[in-house]
Amino acid sequence: MQRSADETAEGLAKSFARGEDGSLEAVYRQYGHLVYTMCRRTLDESRASDVTQEVFISAWKGHQRFDPAKGTLAGWLVTITKNRIIDNIRAAKRHSERRSGTDLADIPTEAGIEQIAERMLISETLRRLPEATRRVIEMHYFDGSTHSQIAEDTSLPIGTVKSTIHRGLAKIRDQLESAYE
């Protein structure tokens, strides 16, 4: 079942790259929450909504530059989002510098935005992993369970637990590398 979800995401990416009718709406339905959440973690609600809209307008205008063979649509959108957030924050800093007495401490840094982008991309990649793989990775990295504990809790052989973690991490790494090429 997960394989068909991957195939669906791949098909959506290809139709978007070709500029097919309805693909922008489908991409927004699929990734709008990811983009908005990333914006909202660094911007106020109003600006987050505006930047989310800017991201999808930019993506649509530049859809021919997206190459599904080089990376995922989620990774490409996260990169656009990161750049739009940085542009928005730079503009806010320029504006606030013109006004005296404005505190710039609450404005996130580019490094902070980069970190948020990576977290969002990892989260999106984890969400797309098969349920069993995601659960084993979560048990190991988030719950702190050892390989032996996971094997016992899931009734999987320890070798399967190790290989599942290895394959899942490889997929996450591939997603991150493709997003930052």
mmCIF file of C-alpha atoms in Angstrom:
data_model
loop_
_atom_site.group_PDB
_atom_site.id
_atom_site.type_symbol
_atom_site.label_atom_id
_atom_site.label_comp_id
_atom_site.label_asym_id
_atom_site.label_seq_id
_atom_site.Cartn_x
_atom_site.Cartn_y
_atom_site.Cartn_z
ATOM 1 C CA MET A 1 0.000 0.000 0.000
ATOM 2 C CA GLN A 2 2.833 2.427 0.807
ATOM 3 C CA ARG A 3 4.369 1.647 -2.542
ATOM 4 C CA SER A 4 1.281 3.015 -4.286
ATOM 5 C CA ALA A 5 1.540 6.166 -2.136
ATOM 6 C CA ASP A 6 5.127 6.591 -3.342
ATOM 7 C CA GLU A 7 3.988 6.002 -6.909
ATOM 8 C CA THR A 8 1.183 8.527 -6.448
ATOM 9 C CA ALA A 9 3.632 11.138 -5.113
ATOM 10 C CA GLU A 10 5.949 10.402 -8.041
ATOM 11 C CA GLY A 11 3.076 10.717 -10.527
ATOM 12 C CA LEU A 12 1.962 13.987 -8.963
ATOM 13 C CA ALA A 13 5.517 15.331 -9.167
ATOM 14 C CA LYS A 14 5.766 14.415 -12.849
ATOM 15 C CA SER A 15 2.397 15.960 -13.734
ATOM 16 C CA PHE A 16 3.352 19.119 -11.824
ATOM 17 C CA ALA A 17 6.703 19.333 -13.643
ATOM 18 C CA ARG A 18 4.820 19.095 -16.949
ATOM 19 C CA GLY A 19 2.403 21.839 -15.843
ATOM 20 C CA GLU A 20 -0.708 19.710 -16.241
ATOM 21 C CA ASP A 21 -4.085 21.207 -15.403
ATOM 22 C CA GLY A 22 -5.120 20.518 -11.818
ATOM 23 C CA SER A 23 -1.635 19.566 -10.681
ATOM 24 C CA LEU A 24 -1.081 22.791 -8.721
ATOM 25 C CA GLU A 25 -4.270 22.198 -6.756
ATOM 26 C CA ALA A 26 -3.258 18.591 -6.089
ATOM 27 C CA VAL A 27 0.223 19.670 -4.995
ATOM 28 C CA TYR A 28 -1.293 22.257 -2.673
ATOM 29 C CA ARG A 29 -3.618 19.641 -1.149
ATOM 30 C CA GLN A 30 -0.669 17.296 -0.666
ATOM 31 C CA TYR A 31 1.963 19.758 0.576
ATOM 32 C CA GLY A 32 0.125 22.903 1.673
ATOM 33 C CA HIS A 33 0.196 21.856 5.316
ATOM 34 C CA LEU A 34 3.941 21.159 5.172
ATOM 35 C CA VAL A 35 4.688 24.571 3.664
ATOM 36 C CA TYR A 36 2.328 26.472 5.970
ATOM 37 C CA THR A 37 3.650 24.698 9.078
ATOM 38 C CA MET A 38 7.196 25.579 8.124
ATOM 39 C CA CYS A 39 6.175 29.217 7.574
ATOM 40 C CA ARG A 40 4.217 29.335 10.810
ATOM 41 C CA ARG A 41 7.197 28.160 12.838
ATOM 42 C CA THR A 42 9.054 31.340 11.907
ATOM 43 C CA LEU A 43 6.413 33.902 10.964
ATOM 44 C CA ASP A 44 3.215 35.267 12.433
ATOM 45 C CA GLU A 45 -0.061 33.830 11.153
ATOM 46 C CA SER A 46 -0.770 36.516 8.563
ATOM 47 C CA ARG A 47 2.735 36.507 7.104
ATOM 48 C CA ALA A 48 2.803 32.697 7.168
ATOM 49 C CA SER A 49 -0.348 32.608 5.047
ATOM 50 C CA ASP A 50 1.064 35.161 2.618
ATOM 51 C CA VAL A 51 4.402 33.387 2.293
ATOM 52 C CA THR A 52 2.646 30.033 1.799
ATOM 53 C CA GLN A 53 0.743 31.557 -1.094
ATOM 54 C CA GLU A 54 3.956 33.055 -2.506
ATOM 55 C CA VAL A 55 5.643 29.634 -2.347
ATOM 56 C CA PHE A 56 2.956 27.960 -4.444
ATOM 57 C CA ILE A 57 2.823 30.840 -6.923
ATOM 58 C CA SER A 58 6.613 30.672 -7.312
ATOM 59 C CA ALA A 59 6.535 26.900 -7.620
ATOM 60 C CA TRP A 60 3.875 27.031 -10.314
ATOM 61 C CA LYS A 61 5.649 29.774 -12.250
ATOM 62 C CA GLY A 62 8.853 27.735 -12.104
ATOM 63 C CA HIS A 63 7.374 24.252 -12.441
ATOM 64 C CA GLN A 64 9.496 23.559 -15.533
ATOM 65 C CA ARG A 65 12.649 23.917 -13.379
ATOM 66 C CA PHE A 66 11.542 21.055 -11.123
ATOM 67 C CA ASP A 67 13.067 17.739 -12.190
ATOM 68 C CA PRO A 68 11.511 14.724 -10.434
ATOM 69 C CA ALA A 69 14.581 12.666 -11.348
ATOM 70 C CA LYS A 70 16.793 14.936 -9.223
ATOM 71 C CA GLY A 71 14.720 15.098 -6.051
ATOM 72 C CA THR A 72 11.338 15.030 -4.430
ATOM 73 C CA LEU A 73 8.646 17.631 -4.840
ATOM 74 C CA ALA A 74 8.501 17.988 -1.040
ATOM 75 C CA GLY A 75 12.221 18.768 -0.944
ATOM 76 C CA TRP A 76 11.909 21.277 -3.773
ATOM 77 C CA LEU A 77 8.978 23.010 -2.062
ATOM 78 C CA VAL A 78 10.826 23.101 1.278
ATOM 79 C CA THR A 79 13.766 24.806 -0.455
ATOM 80 C CA ILE A 80 11.466 27.400 -2.032
ATOM 81 C CA THR A 81 9.748 27.897 1.326
ATOM 82 C CA LYS A 82 13.047 28.369 3.137
ATOM 83 C CA ASN A 83 14.129 30.991 0.582
ATOM 84 C CA ARG A 84 10.806 32.840 0.754
ATOM 85 C CA ILE A 85 10.925 32.895 4.558
ATOM 86 C CA ILE A 86 14.477 34.248 4.487
ATOM 87 C CA ASP A 87 13.433 36.931 1.970
ATOM 88 C CA ASN A 88 10.474 37.860 4.163
ATOM 89 C CA ILE A 89 12.594 38.062 7.307
ATOM 90 C CA ARG A 90 15.255 40.162 5.566
ATOM 91 C CA ALA A 91 12.544 42.570 4.434
ATOM 92 C CA ALA A 92 11.161 42.717 7.985
ATOM 93 C CA LYS A 93 14.647 43.426 9.347
ATOM 94 C CA ARG A 94 15.193 46.223 6.825
ATOM 95 C CA HIS A 95 11.832 47.697 7.741
ATOM 96 C CA SER A 96 12.436 47.424 11.496
ATOM 97 C CA GLU A 97 15.927 48.932 11.207
ATOM 98 C CA ARG A 98 14.326 52.048 9.756
ATOM 99 C CA ARG A 99 12.210 52.353 12.870
ATOM 100 C CA SER A 100 14.184 53.102 15.990
ATOM 101 C CA GLY A 101 13.837 50.996 19.101
ATOM 102 C CA THR A 102 12.576 47.831 17.378
ATOM 103 C CA ASP A 103 13.763 44.597 18.998
ATOM 104 C CA LEU A 104 15.255 42.257 16.396
ATOM 105 C CA ALA A 105 15.827 39.421 18.887
ATOM 106 C CA ASP A 106 12.558 37.696 17.961
ATOM 107 C CA ILE A 107 13.406 37.495 14.247
ATOM 108 C CA PRO A 108 14.809 34.031 13.417
ATOM 109 C CA THR A 109 18.249 33.644 11.866
ATOM 110 C CA GLU A 110 18.915 31.971 8.528
ATOM 111 C CA ALA A 111 20.575 29.080 10.377
ATOM 112 C CA GLY A 112 17.415 28.663 12.445
ATOM 113 C CA ILE A 113 15.299 28.624 9.294
ATOM 114 C CA GLU A 114 17.625 26.034 7.749
ATOM 115 C CA GLN A 115 17.225 23.854 10.840
ATOM 116 C CA ILE A 116 13.440 24.137 10.651
ATOM 117 C CA ALA A 117 13.544 23.206 6.953
ATOM 118 C CA GLU A 118 15.583 20.090 7.702
ATOM 119 C CA ARG A 119 13.245 19.058 10.520
ATOM 120 C CA MET A 120 10.185 19.539 8.329
ATOM 121 C CA LEU A 121 11.726 17.523 5.517
ATOM 122 C CA ILE A 122 12.680 14.713 7.897
ATOM 123 C CA SER A 123 9.179 14.782 9.331
ATOM 124 C CA GLU A 124 7.644 14.597 5.856
ATOM 125 C CA THR A 125 9.956 11.736 4.896
ATOM 126 C CA LEU A 126 9.135 9.857 8.095
ATOM 127 C CA ARG A 127 5.431 10.340 7.403
ATOM 128 C CA ARG A 128 5.849 8.738 3.979
ATOM 129 C CA LEU A 129 7.736 5.679 5.223
ATOM 130 C CA PRO A 130 5.786 2.439 5.566
ATOM 131 C CA GLU A 131 4.091 2.258 8.970
ATOM 132 C CA ALA A 132 6.257 -0.617 10.224
ATOM 133 C CA THR A 133 9.495 1.134 9.242
ATOM 134 C CA ARG A 134 8.381 4.431 10.751
ATOM 135 C CA ARG A 135 7.394 2.736 14.010
ATOM 136 C CA VAL A 136 10.749 0.936 14.369
ATOM 137 C CA ILE A 137 12.679 4.174 13.718
ATOM 138 C CA GLU A 138 10.494 6.087 16.173
ATOM 139 C CA MET A 139 10.958 3.406 18.825
ATOM 140 C CA HIS A 140 14.731 3.541 18.405
ATOM 141 C CA TYR A 141 15.351 7.276 18.015
ATOM 142 C CA PHE A 142 12.442 8.903 19.803
ATOM 143 C CA ASP A 143 11.609 6.358 22.507
ATOM 144 C CA GLY A 144 15.233 5.326 23.061
ATOM 145 C CA SER A 145 14.560 1.598 22.684
ATOM 146 C CA THR A 146 17.453 -0.698 21.906
ATOM 147 C CA HIS A 147 17.409 -3.083 18.943
ATOM 148 C CA SER A 148 16.724 -5.965 21.340
ATOM 149 C CA GLN A 149 13.823 -4.131 22.995
ATOM 150 C CA ILE A 150 12.299 -3.303 19.613
ATOM 151 C CA ALA A 151 12.674 -6.923 18.484
ATOM 152 C CA GLU A 152 10.924 -8.088 21.643
ATOM 153 C CA ASP A 153 8.135 -5.486 21.435
ATOM 154 C CA THR A 154 7.438 -6.056 17.732
ATOM 155 C CA SER A 155 8.161 -9.815 17.566
ATOM 156 C CA LEU A 156 10.614 -9.155 14.738
ATOM 157 C CA PRO A 157 14.023 -10.814 14.480
ATOM 158 C CA ILE A 158 16.790 -8.473 15.643
ATOM 159 C CA GLY A 159 18.380 -8.591 12.176
ATOM 160 C CA THR A 160 15.116 -7.381 10.651
ATOM 161 C CA VAL A 161 14.955 -4.533 13.165
ATOM 162 C CA LYS A 162 18.499 -3.455 12.286
ATOM 163 C CA SER A 163 17.953 -3.668 8.531
ATOM 164 C CA THR A 164 14.615 -1.839 8.794
ATOM 165 C CA ILE A 165 16.290 1.022 10.645
ATOM 166 C CA HIS A 166 19.155 1.055 8.157
ATOM 167 C CA ARG A 167 16.848 1.163 5.100
ATOM 168 C CA GLY A 168 14.604 3.807 6.675
ATOM 169 C CA LEU A 169 17.546 6.053 7.525
ATOM 170 C CA ALA A 170 18.940 5.588 4.017
ATOM 171 C CA LYS A 171 15.623 6.781 2.574
ATOM 172 C CA ILE A 172 15.611 9.823 4.866
ATOM 173 C CA ARG A 173 19.229 10.601 3.912
ATOM 174 C CA ASP A 174 18.391 10.291 0.206
ATOM 175 C CA GLN A 175 15.479 12.704 0.633
ATOM 176 C CA LEU A 176 17.672 15.246 2.418
ATOM 177 C CA GLU A 177 20.468 14.946 -0.121
ATOM 178 C CA SER A 178 18.079 15.389 -3.034
ATOM 179 C CA ALA A 179 16.556 18.445 -1.381
ATOM 180 C CA TYR A 180 19.919 20.146 -0.946
ATOM 181 C CA GLU A 181 21.591 19.346 -4.275
#
